[in-house]
CSV table of C-alpha atoms and ligand atoms in Angstrom, one decimal:
chain,number,residue,atom,x,y,z
A,1,UNK,CA,-96.2,162.1,211.0
A,2,UNK,CA,-98.2,164.1,213.4
A,3,UNK,CA,-101.7,165.1,214.4
A,4,UNK,CA,-103.4,167.2,216.9
A,5,UNK,CA,-104.8,165.2,219.8
A,6,UNK,CA,-107.7,166.9,221.4
A,7,UNK,CA,-110.3,164.3,222.1
A,8,UNK,CA,-111.5,163.5,225.5
A,9,UNK,CA,-111.1,160.1,227.0
A,10,UNK,CA,-114.4,159.9,228.6
A,11,UNK,CA,-116.4,163.0,229.2
A,12,UNK,CA,-119.0,161.2,231.3
A,13,UNK,CA,-116.5,160.0,233.8
A,14,UNK,CA,-115.9,161.9,235.9
A,15,UNK,CA,-86.6,172.9,244.8
A,16,UNK,CA,-85.8,175.3,243.3
A,17,UNK,CA,-83.2,174.5,240.6
A,18,UNK,CA,-79.6,175.4,241.2
A,19,UNK,CA,-78.1,178.5,239.7
A,20,UNK,CA,-77.1,177.4,236.2
A,21,UNK,CA,-73.5,176.4,236.0
A,22,UNK,CA,-73.2,178.5,232.9
A,23,UNK,CA,-71.7,176.4,230.1
A,24,UNK,CA,-71.7,176.9,226.5
A,25,UNK,CA,-72.8,173.3,225.8
A,26,UNK,CA,-73.9,173.3,222.2
A,27,UNK,CA,-75.8,170.3,221.0
A,28,UNK,CA,-75.2,169.0,217.5
A,29,UNK,CA,-78.2,167.6,215.7
A,30,UNK,CA,-81.1,166.4,217.8
A,31,UNK,CA,-83.8,164.0,216.9
A,32,UNK,CA,-86.4,166.8,216.4
A,33,UNK,CA,-86.4,170.1,214.8
A,34,UNK,CA,-86.7,173.0,217.2
A,35,UNK,CA,-89.4,174.8,215.3
A,36,UNK,CA,-90.1,177.9,217.1
A,37,UNK,CA,-88.1,178.2,220.2
A,38,UNK,CA,-85.1,179.7,218.5
A,39,UNK,CA,-82.7,177.2,220.0
A,40,UNK,CA,-79.6,175.8,218.4
A,41,UNK,CA,-79.8,175.0,214.7
A,42,UNK,CA,-81.2,171.5,214.8
A,43,UNK,CA,-82.3,170.4,211.5
A,44,UNK,CA,-82.4,166.6,211.6
A,45,UNK,CA,-85.9,165.1,211.5
A,46,UNK,CA,-87.2,162.4,213.7
A,47,UNK,CA,-86.0,159.6,211.5
A,48,UNK,CA,-82.5,160.7,210.8
A,49,UNK,CA,-79.4,159.4,212.4
A,50,UNK,CA,-78.7,162.3,214.7
A,51,UNK,CA,-79.5,163.6,218.1
A,52,UNK,CA,-78.4,166.2,220.7
A,53,UNK,CA,-74.7,166.0,221.3
A,54,UNK,CA,-73.0,168.1,223.8
A,55,UNK,CA,-70.5,170.3,222.1
A,56,UNK,CA,-68.0,172.4,224.1
A,57,UNK,CA,-68.6,172.2,227.8
A,58,UNK,CA,-66.9,174.7,230.0
A,59,UNK,CA,-66.1,172.1,232.6
A,60,UNK,CA,-63.9,170.2,230.2
A,61,UNK,CA,-61.2,172.4,231.5
A,62,UNK,CA,-62.0,171.8,235.1
A,63,UNK,CA,-60.1,169.4,237.3
A,64,UNK,CA,-62.2,166.7,238.9
A,65,UNK,CA,-62.2,168.5,242.3
A,66,UNK,CA,-63.6,171.6,240.6
A,67,UNK,CA,-66.4,169.7,238.9
A,68,UNK,CA,-69.8,170.2,240.4
A,69,UNK,CA,-72.2,167.4,241.1
A,70,UNK,CA,-75.8,168.3,240.9
A,71,UNK,CA,-78.6,168.2,243.5
A,72,UNK,CA,-82.3,168.1,243.0
A,73,UNK,CA,-84.7,166.7,245.6
A,74,UNK,CA,-86.7,163.7,244.6
A,75,UNK,CA,-90.4,163.8,244.2
A,76,UNK,CA,-93.0,161.2,243.2
A,77,UNK,CA,-95.5,162.6,240.7
A,78,UNK,CA,-99.2,161.6,241.0
A,79,UNK,CA,-101.0,160.6,237.9
A,80,UNK,CA,-103.7,163.3,237.5
A,81,UNK,CA,-107.3,162.2,238.2
A,82,UNK,CA,-108.5,164.0,235.1
A,83,UNK,CA,-106.6,162.3,232.3
A,84,UNK,CA,-108.5,164.4,229.8
A,85,UNK,CA,-106.2,167.3,230.6
A,86,UNK,CA,-103.0,165.3,230.1
A,87,UNK,CA,-103.5,165.1,226.3
A,88,UNK,CA,-105.7,168.1,225.7
A,89,UNK,CA,-104.4,170.2,222.7
A,90,UNK,CA,-101.3,168.1,222.4
A,91,UNK,CA,-99.9,167.3,219.0
A,92,UNK,CA,-98.9,163.6,218.6
A,93,UNK,CA,-96.1,162.3,216.5
A,94,UNK,CA,-95.3,158.7,215.7
A,95,UNK,CA,-92.0,156.8,215.2
A,96,UNK,CA,-91.1,153.2,215.4
A,97,UNK,CA,-94.7,152.3,216.2
A,98,UNK,CA,-94.7,154.6,219.3
A,99,UNK,CA,-96.6,157.8,220.0
A,100,UNK,CA,-95.1,160.8,221.5
A,101,UNK,CA,-96.2,164.4,222.0
A,102,UNK,CA,-94.6,167.1,219.9
A,103,UNK,CA,-92.2,168.7,222.2
A,104,UNK,CA,-91.9,172.0,220.4
A,105,UNK,CA,-95.6,172.6,221.0
A,106,UNK,CA,-95.2,171.8,224.7
A,107,UNK,CA,-92.3,174.2,224.8
A,108,UNK,CA,-94.2,177.0,223.2
A,109,UNK,CA,-97.2,176.4,225.5
A,110,UNK,CA,-94.9,176.3,228.6
A,111,UNK,CA,-93.2,179.5,227.7
A,112,UNK,CA,-96.5,181.1,228.4
A,113,UNK,CA,-96.6,179.5,231.9
A,114,UNK,CA,-96.7,176.0,233.3
A,115,UNK,CA,-93.0,175.3,233.6
A,116,UNK,CA,-92.4,175.8,237.3
A,117,UNK,CA,-88.7,174.9,237.0
A,118,UNK,CA,-88.2,177.4,234.2
A,119,UNK,CA,-86.1,174.9,232.2
A,120,UNK,CA,-87.7,175.7,228.9
A,121,UNK,CA,-86.9,179.4,229.1
A,122,UNK,CA,-83.5,178.7,230.4
A,123,UNK,CA,-82.8,176.2,227.7
A,124,UNK,CA,-84.0,178.7,225.1
A,125,UNK,CA,-82.1,181.6,226.4
A,126,UNK,CA,-78.9,179.6,226.8
A,127,UNK,CA,-79.3,178.0,223.3
A,128,UNK,CA,-78.6,174.7,224.9
A,129,UNK,CA,-80.2,171.3,225.4
A,130,UNK,CA,-78.2,170.6,228.6
A,131,UNK,CA,-77.6,172.9,231.5
A,132,UNK,CA,-75.8,170.8,234.1
A,133,UNK,CA,-77.7,170.6,237.3
A,134,UNK,CA,-80.6,172.6,236.0
A,135,UNK,CA,-81.9,170.9,232.8
A,136,UNK,CA,-80.5,167.5,231.8
A,137,UNK,CA,-81.9,167.1,228.3
A,138,UNK,CA,-85.2,165.2,228.9
A,139,UNK,CA,-87.3,167.5,226.7
A,140,UNK,CA,-85.8,165.9,223.6
A,141,UNK,CA,-85.7,162.3,222.4
A,142,UNK,CA,-82.0,161.4,221.9
A,143,UNK,CA,-81.1,158.9,219.2
A,144,UNK,CA,-79.8,156.1,221.5
A,145,UNK,CA,-83.4,155.7,222.7
A,146,UNK,CA,-84.1,154.2,219.3
A,147,UNK,CA,-80.9,152.1,219.4
A,148,UNK,CA,-82.0,150.7,222.7
A,149,UNK,CA,-85.6,150.0,221.5
A,150,UNK,CA,-84.1,148.2,218.5
A,151,UNK,CA,-81.8,146.1,220.7
A,152,UNK,CA,-84.5,145.1,223.1
A,153,UNK,CA,-86.5,143.8,220.2
A,154,UNK,CA,-83.6,142.1,218.4
A,155,UNK,CA,-82.3,140.4,221.6
A,156,UNK,CA,-85.9,139.5,222.5
A,157,UNK,CA,-85.6,140.8,226.0
A,158,UNK,CA,-88.6,139.6,227.9
A,159,UNK,CA,-90.5,142.0,230.1
A,160,UNK,CA,-93.5,139.9,231.1
A,161,UNK,CA,-94.2,140.5,234.8
A,162,UNK,CA,-90.9,142.1,235.2
A,163,UNK,CA,-90.2,145.2,237.3
A,164,UNK,CA,-88.6,147.8,235.1
A,165,UNK,CA,-87.1,151.3,235.6
A,166,UNK,CA,-86.6,153.7,232.7
A,167,UNK,CA,-83.8,155.8,234.3
A,168,UNK,CA,-83.3,159.3,232.9
A,169,UNK,CA,-86.4,158.6,230.9
A,170,UNK,CA,-87.1,161.9,229.1
A,171,UNK,CA,-89.9,161.0,226.8
A,172,UNK,CA,-90.1,157.6,228.4
A,173,UNK,CA,-90.2,155.6,225.2
A,174,UNK,CA,-88.1,152.7,226.4
A,175,UNK,CA,-90.3,152.3,229.5
A,176,UNK,CA,-93.3,152.4,227.2
A,177,UNK,CA,-91.8,149.5,225.2
A,178,UNK,CA,-91.5,147.6,228.5
A,179,UNK,CA,-95.1,148.3,229.2
A,180,UNK,CA,-96.1,147.0,225.8
A,181,UNK,CA,-94.0,143.9,226.6
A,182,UNK,CA,-96.3,143.3,229.6
A,183,UNK,CA,-94.0,144.4,232.3
A,184,UNK,CA,-95.5,144.0,235.7
A,185,UNK,CA,-94.4,147.5,236.8
A,186,UNK,CA,-92.6,150.3,235.0
A,187,UNK,CA,-91.2,153.3,236.9
A,188,UNK,CA,-90.0,156.4,235.1
A,189,UNK,CA,-87.4,158.8,236.4
A,190,UNK,CA,-86.2,162.1,235.0
A,191,UNK,CA,-84.1,164.8,236.6
A,192,UNK,CA,-86.7,167.5,235.8
A,193,UNK,CA,-90.3,167.5,237.1
A,194,UNK,CA,-91.4,169.5,234.0
A,195,UNK,CA,-90.3,166.7,231.8
A,196,UNK,CA,-92.2,164.1,233.8
A,197,UNK,CA,-95.4,166.2,233.9
A,198,UNK,CA,-95.4,167.7,230.4
A,199,UNK,CA,-93.7,164.9,228.4
A,200,UNK,CA,-93.3,161.5,230.0
A,201,UNK,CA,-96.8,161.1,231.6
A,202,UNK,CA,-98.6,162.3,228.4
A,203,UNK,CA,-96.6,159.9,226.3
A,204,UNK,CA,-97.5,157.0,228.6
A,205,UNK,CA,-101.1,158.0,228.4
A,206,UNK,CA,-101.0,158.4,224.6
A,207,UNK,CA,-99.4,155.0,224.1
A,208,UNK,CA,-101.8,153.3,226.5
A,209,UNK,CA,-104.7,154.5,224.5
A,210,UNK,CA,-103.3,153.0,221.3
A,211,UNK,CA,-101.9,149.9,222.8
A,212,UNK,CA,-104.5,147.6,221.3
A,213,UNK,CA,-104.0,147.3,217.6
A,214,UNK,CA,-100.8,147.8,215.7
A,215,UNK,CA,-102.9,148.7,212.7
A,216,UNK,CA,-104.5,151.6,214.6
A,217,UNK,CA,-101.1,153.0,215.1
A,218,UNK,CA,-100.4,153.3,211.4
A,219,UNK,CA,-103.1,155.9,210.9
A,220,UNK,CA,-102.0,159.5,210.4
A,221,UNK,CA,-105.3,160.9,211.4
A,222,UNK,CA,-106.8,161.4,214.9
A,223,UNK,CA,-108.9,158.5,215.9
A,224,UNK,CA,-112.5,159.1,215.1
A,225,UNK,CA,-113.8,157.2,218.1
A,226,UNK,CA,-112.8,158.0,221.6
A,227,UNK,CA,-111.2,155.1,223.4
A,228,UNK,CA,-113.0,154.2,226.5
A,229,UNK,CA,-111.0,155.1,229.6
A,230,UNK,CA,-111.9,151.8,231.2
A,231,UNK,CA,-110.5,149.8,228.3
A,232,UNK,CA,-106.9,150.6,228.8
A,233,UNK,CA,-105.9,153.5,231.0
A,234,UNK,CA,-106.3,152.6,234.6
A,235,UNK,CA,-104.7,149.2,234.4
A,236,UNK,CA,-101.7,150.5,232.5
A,237,UNK,CA,-101.2,153.5,234.7
A,238,UNK,CA,-101.6,151.5,237.8
A,239,UNK,CA,-98.4,149.7,236.8
A,240,UNK,CA,-96.5,153.0,236.5
A,241,UNK,CA,-94.8,155.4,239.0
A,242,UNK,CA,-93.2,158.6,238.0
A,243,UNK,CA,-90.3,160.3,239.8
A,244,UNK,CA,-88.2,163.4,239.3
A,245,UNK,CA,-85.0,164.4,241.0
A,246,UNK,CA,-81.3,163.6,241.1
A,247,UNK,CA,-80.4,159.9,241.0
A,248,UNK,CA,-79.2,159.5,244.6
A,249,UNK,CA,-82.2,161.4,245.9
A,250,UNK,CA,-84.6,159.2,243.9
A,251,UNK,CA,-82.9,156.1,245.0
A,252,UNK,CA,-83.1,157.2,248.7
A,253,UNK,CA,-86.8,158.1,248.2
A,254,UNK,CA,-87.6,154.7,246.8
A,255,UNK,CA,-85.6,152.7,249.4
A,256,UNK,CA,-87.0,154.7,252.4
A,257,UNK,CA,-90.6,155.0,251.2
A,258,UNK,CA,-93.5,153.4,253.0
A,259,UNK,CA,-94.8,152.2,249.7
A,260,UNK,CA,-93.7,148.6,248.9
A,261,UNK,CA,-90.7,148.6,246.7
A,262,UNK,CA,-89.0,145.6,245.0
A,263,UNK,CA,-85.7,146.0,243.2
A,264,UNK,CA,-85.8,146.2,239.5
A,265,UNK,CA,-85.4,143.2,237.2
A,266,UNK,CA,-84.4,145.5,234.4
A,267,UNK,CA,-83.1,149.0,234.3
A,268,UNK,CA,-83.2,150.7,230.9
A,269,UNK,CA,-81.2,153.9,230.4
A,270,UNK,CA,-80.4,155.9,227.3
A,271,UNK,CA,-77.9,158.7,226.9
A,272,UNK,CA,-77.3,159.2,230.6
A,273,UNK,CA,-73.5,158.9,230.7
A,274,UNK,CA,-72.5,162.0,228.9
A,275,UNK,CA,-71.3,163.7,232.1
A,276,UNK,CA,-68.5,162.0,234.1
A,277,UNK,CA,-69.4,164.2,237.1
A,278,UNK,CA,-72.5,162.0,237.6
A,279,UNK,CA,-70.9,158.6,237.2
A,280,UNK,CA,-70.6,157.9,240.9
A,281,UNK,CA,-74.3,158.8,241.6
A,282,UNK,CA,-75.4,156.8,238.6
A,283,UNK,CA,-73.3,153.7,239.4
A,284,UNK,CA,-74.5,153.7,243.0
A,285,UNK,CA,-78.1,154.1,242.0
A,286,UNK,CA,-77.9,151.2,239.7
A,287,UNK,CA,-76.2,149.2,242.4
A,288,UNK,CA,-78.8,150.1,245.0
A,289,UNK,CA,-81.9,149.6,242.8
A,290,UNK,CA,-81.1,146.6,240.7
A,291,UNK,CA,-82.2,143.2,241.8
A,292,UNK,CA,-79.4,140.8,242.5
A,293,UNK,CA,-80.0,138.9,239.3
A,294,UNK,CA,-81.2,141.9,237.3
A,295,UNK,CA,-79.8,143.5,234.2
A,296,UNK,CA,-79.1,147.0,233.1
A,297,UNK,CA,-79.3,147.9,229.4
A,298,UNK,CA,-77.5,151.2,228.8
A,299,UNK,CA,-77.4,152.9,225.4
A,300,UNK,CA,-74.8,155.6,224.8
A,301,UNK,CA,-72.6,157.2,222.3
A,302,UNK,CA,-68.9,156.2,222.4
A,303,UNK,CA,-67.9,159.7,223.3
A,304,UNK,CA,-69.7,163.0,224.1
A,305,UNK,CA,-67.5,165.7,222.8
A,306,UNK,CA,-67.4,168.7,225.1
A,307,UNK,CA,-68.8,167.0,228.2
A,308,UNK,CA,-66.2,164.2,228.1
A,309,UNK,CA,-68.3,161.2,229.0
A,310,UNK,CA,-68.9,158.1,226.9
A,311,UNK,CA,-69.3,154.4,226.9
A,312,UNK,CA,-65.6,153.4,227.3
A,313,UNK,CA,-65.0,155.9,230.1
A,314,UNK,CA,-68.1,154.6,232.0
A,315,UNK,CA,-67.0,151.0,231.3
A,316,UNK,CA,-63.6,151.8,232.9
A,317,UNK,CA,-65.3,153.6,235.8
A,318,UNK,CA,-67.5,150.6,236.4
A,319,UNK,CA,-64.6,148.1,236.2
A,320,UNK,CA,-62.7,150.1,238.9
A,321,UNK,CA,-65.7,149.9,241.2
A,322,UNK,CA,-65.8,146.1,240.9
A,323,UNK,CA,-69.5,145.8,241.5
A,324,UNK,CA,-70.8,145.0,238.0
A,325,UNK,CA,-69.6,143.0,235.1
A,326,UNK,CA,-70.2,144.8,231.8
A,327,UNK,CA,-70.3,143.8,228.1
A,328,UNK,CA,-70.9,145.8,225.0
A,329,UNK,CA,-73.7,143.8,223.3
A,330,UNK,CA,-74.2,145.9,220.3
A,331,UNK,CA,-72.2,148.6,218.4
A,332,UNK,CA,-73.7,150.9,215.9
A,333,UNK,CA,-71.0,152.3,213.6
A,334,UNK,CA,-72.9,155.0,211.7
A,335,UNK,CA,-71.1,158.3,212.2
A,336,UNK,CA,-70.1,158.6,215.8
A,337,UNK,CA,-70.1,155.1,217.2
A,338,UNK,CA,-73.0,154.2,219.6
A,339,UNK,CA,-73.2,151.2,221.8
A,340,UNK,CA,-75.5,149.1,224.0
A,341,UNK,CA,-74.0,147.9,227.2
A,342,UNK,CA,-75.4,145.1,229.4
A,343,UNK,CA,-74.5,145.2,233.1
A,344,UNK,CA,-75.1,142.6,235.8
A,345,UNK,CA,-73.8,142.2,239.3
A,346,UNK,CA,-70.4,140.3,239.3
A,347,UNK,CA,-71.8,137.6,241.5
A,348,UNK,CA,-75.2,137.3,239.7
A,349,UNK,CA,-76.5,134.2,237.9
B,401,SAM,N1,-83.2,158.8,228.0
B,401,SAM,C1,-83.7,160.0,227.2
B,401,SAM,C2,-83.4,159.8,225.8
B,401,SAM,O1,-82.6,159.0,225.4
B,401,SAM,O2,-84.0,160.5,225.0
B,401,SAM,C3,-83.2,161.3,227.8
B,401,SAM,C4,-81.7,161.5,227.7
B,401,SAM,S1,-81.2,163.0,228.4
B,401,SAM,C5,-79.8,163.4,227.5
B,401,SAM,C6,-80.5,162.5,229.9
B,401,SAM,C7,-81.4,162.1,231.0
B,401,SAM,O3,-80.7,161.7,232.1
B,401,SAM,C8,-82.2,163.3,231.4
B,401,SAM,O4,-83.5,163.2,230.9
B,401,SAM,C9,-82.2,163.4,232.9
B,401,SAM,O5,-83.4,163.2,233.4
B,401,SAM,C10,-81.3,162.2,233.3
B,401,SAM,N2,-80.2,162.6,234.1
B,401,SAM,C11,-79.0,163.1,233.7
B,401,SAM,N3,-78.2,163.3,234.8
B,401,SAM,C12,-79.0,163.1,235.9
B,401,SAM,C13,-78.7,163.1,237.3
B,401,SAM,N4,-77.6,163.5,237.8
B,401,SAM,N5,-79.7,162.8,238.1
B,401,SAM,C14,-80.9,162.4,237.6
B,401,SAM,N6,-81.2,162.3,236.3
B,401,SAM,C15,-80.2,162.6,235.5
């Protein structure tokens, strides 16, 4: 279900990416059709049980010492003053009671300019939804996002007044679920600044506009009446912060910032453990940013063919570090097994 979103909210109110580590990562079947960008044959629609899967990564043959970690400086993204622009001419789709902008339209628009990182053209020209160290997949919604959303609802995870991080957020849907659950603060992080500006932030704005009535969200037509900005946007957006950059860098930025920062009660992260090269940075970031009694909910496939990561490898890695206790709280055995893992500090309550 999709529609063009071109109303105005309130008209009266007024590092350079690294050289690609050229891989032939081929992704299987993503959540969304790639309609016009000529990328890999991705035919599954938004409700099917499929998502990007790394195929054959070159660095599978590399020894650990040859593997490259990535670096991208961290940056906090300001929420634009003119929110009209954020959703102007976007096409909105819905799934699981959530709104998100149609990525293929953003990709087409950005190919004509507006993607300073150049990740869209690089992703198109390399026919890949992952270019390690350059583009980490945030322009797509990966299927474990929906597993995590389902789990949070089934397990009745409470967000009220909690401080939440959507780590490796991409579209940011799990963070948006936390916002709907009345989280006190929700921070969004993605590797790529283009993803934050062109996808995450617009999605937060779109879902904020429709937050009121569940019935409203069932409509397939654009709303006839403009929501008033004052009704919903500023208060929701005031709870949010947006960051791009590599995990260690973002962690350092948060911990050294002059702005007050309290550690997260809940960290949500979906499809972020495909690449074992990043496990150390991810693990340490979780350890640095999670409150002592906090919880991480991590959604992942059992194994990412080609890249080599997966839930059991990450579980083993975490065990060896002896910082967190982990438990697999849900398994989804449709096709390639997918899991939800809960993590807490070993000495937490
Ligand atoms: N969570 C989203 C979903 O499920 O649709 C996006 C998943 S995408 C495959 C992986 C995400 O992890 C990317 O959006 C990227 O921002 C983040 N990521 C991966 N490696 C990273 C790294 N080393 N540093 C920072 N972010 C990273």
